[in-house]
Each structure stands twice: as C-alpha cells, then as structure tokens.
Amino acid sequence: MTKINKIVASGFKSFAKWTEFPFSGDYNVVLGPNGSGKSNLLDALCFVLGRTSSKSMRAEKLAHLIYNGGKSKKPASKAQVSVYFDNASKIFQRDEPEIKITRAVKQNGQGVYRINDERCTRQQVLDLMSLAKIDPDGHNIILQGDIV
Ligand code: ATP
Ligand code: MG
C-alpha cells in the first residue's frame, strides 16, 4: 500500500504561490467554499499522475493550467506540482522512504516530469505508479461531475 503524504503546488491554477497540502494517514477531507480550489487540488493530482487530456483537468490546453494572474496580478511562468507518495512498504521497489513525483508545464506548453528530482519520461512515471496500481485515468479518482 501507499498513500499520499503531501501535495505541493505552485503556479498551478488558483495556487499562485507555493502551497503545501499535508495529508494524514487517515481519511482526509478537503473543505472550502465554492471556487476555493478543492477541485483544482484534484486536478493537480491528475496532472502529476500524467493525464494528457487538459480538458479532463478543466483547461482548454495545458498552458491554461498555469496561474493566470486573475484580474490584477502577474501570471506565473510555469505550473509545477509535486506529489509525495509513501514508500515505507517499498511498494515502488526503490529504497527511498518517500517517492516524489513532479510535473511542470511552461507557457509554451512544454513540460517535464521528475522522480525524486531526477528528470524522467512520462512513461517512467506511469510504470512506477503502476507498481502501486495507480492509473491517472483509473476509476479510483472520481472527479466532480463524473457521477450524478
Ligand atoms: P466548487 O465547490 O464550486 O466545486 P471548488 O472549490 O472545486 O468549487 P475550483 O473549481 O477548484 O473550486 O476552483 C475554481 C477557481 O479556480 C475559480 O475561481 C477559477 O478562477 C480559478 N482558476 C482556475 N484556473 C485558474 C488559472 N489558470 N489561474 C488562476 N485561477 C484559476
Ligand atoms: Mg469543485
């Protein structure tokens, strides 16, 4: 088994600045008023896991995932999200106690993936995640509107 220890987002959608979401080992709930960014947090998770369809993350194209500055602030130059997965059980077949997956996208749409800060391909992220049966398009992630 694994679990998400932490998600860190910066320049992603409404998370303009470095924003950390620590998760406990128990059941976690994200609460907030309409428009406060709850679904954006799930979009951030899907982004890191390697979803290719920006529309499924509610953006016309990948660059639209970048913080747009709202009405009066400067847009971010890139969107970056890291998800820290617990690896105490060595489910990811690596020695590190935690696996950090990072994905970033720039204004020109170019992106990079990293596993524990080392550059890698999307396929390498997918292969690593599949060891824990995590699939970016899997049915274990139920997005708003998927079920009515
Ligand atoms: P609800 O309870 O209605 O489902 P929510 O908490 O899920 O709300 P989100 O959909 O996560 O809310 O957040 C919507 C907000 O994110 C809107 O205010 C929107 O302007 C903002 N937002 C979306 N994309 C960007 C972007 N690229 N840059 C800045 N803000 C963005
Ligand atoms: Mg929502």
XYZ file of C-alpha atoms and ligand atoms in Angstrom:
180
model
C 0.000 0.000 0.000
C 0.944 3.610 -0.460
C -0.679 6.869 0.494
C -0.189 10.486 -0.408
C 1.858 12.229 2.280
C 1.817 15.665 0.718
C 0.945 17.633 -2.397
C 2.800 20.844 -3.213
C 1.605 23.156 -5.967
C 2.971 26.431 -7.282
C 1.681 28.430 -10.213
C -0.953 25.748 -10.792
C -4.456 27.123 -11.452
C -5.553 29.129 -8.386
C -2.453 28.159 -6.351
C -0.332 31.137 -7.350
C 2.285 30.722 -4.643
C 3.959 27.644 -3.189
C 1.069 25.830 -1.468
C 1.505 22.702 0.646
C -1.249 20.203 1.408
C -0.152 17.721 4.088
C -2.290 14.575 4.425
C -2.651 12.424 7.491
C -2.508 8.645 7.406
C -6.227 8.536 8.000
C -9.222 9.618 5.949
C -8.724 13.117 4.523
C -11.356 15.645 3.557
C -10.845 18.926 1.722
C -13.359 21.590 2.674
C -13.917 25.082 1.322
C -16.439 27.432 -0.227
C -17.342 27.285 -3.915
C -14.445 28.359 -6.081
C -11.847 27.991 -3.321
C -9.788 25.385 -5.191
C -10.965 21.971 -3.961
C -11.330 20.563 -7.475
C -8.117 22.315 -8.528
C -6.320 20.180 -5.945
C -7.674 17.011 -7.588
C -6.710 18.429 -10.987
C -3.194 18.909 -9.564
C -3.078 15.240 -8.581
C -4.260 14.122 -12.034
C -1.675 16.432 -13.619
C 1.210 14.819 -11.732
C -0.027 11.328 -12.466
C 0.403 12.083 -16.156
C -3.020 12.845 -17.538
C -2.609 14.059 -21.091
C -6.102 15.442 -21.633
C -6.046 19.018 -20.340
C -9.831 19.114 -20.793
C -10.194 16.417 -18.143
C -8.422 18.876 -15.828
C -10.875 21.569 -16.943
C -8.428 23.524 -19.107
C -8.588 24.125 -22.865
C -4.846 23.430 -23.186
C -2.051 22.519 -20.800
C -0.746 26.102 -20.576
C -4.125 27.147 -19.185
C -3.281 25.153 -16.057
C -0.776 27.895 -15.218
C -1.916 30.540 -12.718
C -3.284 33.327 -14.919
C -2.847 36.261 -12.532
C -6.560 36.881 -12.145
C -7.618 40.476 -12.804
C -4.605 42.375 -11.486
C -1.657 40.081 -10.717
C 1.141 38.728 -12.897
C 0.620 35.262 -14.395
C 3.067 32.557 -13.320
C 5.744 31.452 -15.787
C 5.056 27.783 -15.123
C 2.808 25.419 -13.214
C 4.515 22.870 -11.006
C 3.053 20.201 -8.771
C 4.767 17.526 -6.666
C 3.049 14.576 -5.047
C 4.873 12.742 -2.247
C 3.917 9.067 -2.082
C 4.697 6.927 0.933
C 7.157 4.138 0.162
C 7.569 2.630 3.647
C 6.403 -0.733 2.286
C 8.821 -0.445 -0.695
C 5.861 -0.851 -2.979
C 7.667 1.274 -5.566
C 10.640 -1.142 -5.486
C 13.026 1.646 -4.576
C 14.926 2.285 -1.358
C 13.767 5.826 -0.616
C 11.097 6.097 2.131
C 9.126 8.535 0.001
C 8.694 8.964 -3.758
C 8.242 12.492 -5.031
C 6.717 12.822 -8.479
C 6.903 16.259 -10.047
C 5.439 17.603 -13.235
C 5.821 21.111 -14.592
C 4.479 22.839 -17.675
C 5.642 26.125 -19.187
C 3.699 28.791 -21.079
C 4.812 27.285 -24.410
C 3.170 24.017 -23.371
C 6.462 22.173 -22.849
C 6.655 20.052 -19.760
C 8.925 17.883 -17.662
C 8.480 15.031 -15.234
C 10.769 14.189 -12.331
C 11.032 11.242 -9.965
C 12.755 12.297 -6.728
C 14.092 15.367 -8.549
C 15.617 13.416 -11.433
C 14.266 14.090 -14.883
C 12.384 11.221 -16.438
C 9.765 10.459 -19.046
C 6.011 10.288 -18.555
C 6.217 6.569 -19.257
C 8.693 6.121 -16.396
C 6.212 7.837 -14.058
C 3.376 5.630 -15.330
C 5.490 2.489 -14.906
C 6.460 3.444 -11.355
C 2.876 4.323 -10.399
C 1.546 1.088 -11.860
C 3.552 -0.805 -9.199
C 1.083 0.664 -6.698
C -1.827 0.151 -9.109
C -2.171 3.896 -9.631
C -3.517 4.925 -13.032
C -4.104 8.585 -13.962
C -7.338 7.652 -15.727
C -8.329 4.960 -13.255
C -11.675 4.694 -11.566
C -10.169 5.309 -8.143
C -10.263 9.024 -8.936
C -13.849 10.229 -9.238
C -13.949 13.818 -10.383
C -16.744 16.313 -9.880
C -19.444 15.586 -12.475
C -18.277 12.012 -13.153
C -21.217 10.753 -11.105
C -24.592 12.468 -10.873
P -16.956 24.075 -6.134
O -17.336 23.927 -4.690
O -17.853 25.027 -6.849
O -16.782 22.768 -6.849
P -14.065 24.299 -5.983
O -13.541 24.548 -4.591
O -13.946 22.913 -6.513
O -15.546 24.854 -6.122
P -12.276 25.004 -8.110
O -13.030 24.591 -9.331
O -11.197 24.107 -7.625
O -13.296 25.317 -6.931
O -11.626 26.434 -8.322
C -12.172 27.361 -9.207
C -11.332 28.631 -9.144
O -10.068 28.382 -9.717
C -12.007 29.751 -9.926
O -12.035 30.902 -9.095
C -11.058 29.978 -11.089
O -10.952 31.328 -11.447
C -9.739 29.500 -10.512
N -8.823 29.107 -11.581
C -8.964 28.095 -12.480
N -7.938 28.082 -13.356
C -7.131 29.110 -12.992
C -5.908 29.635 -13.518
N -5.296 29.102 -14.590
N -5.365 30.708 -12.889
C -5.952 31.252 -11.805
N -7.097 30.816 -11.272
C -7.682 29.759 -11.856
Mg -15.280 21.587 -7.309
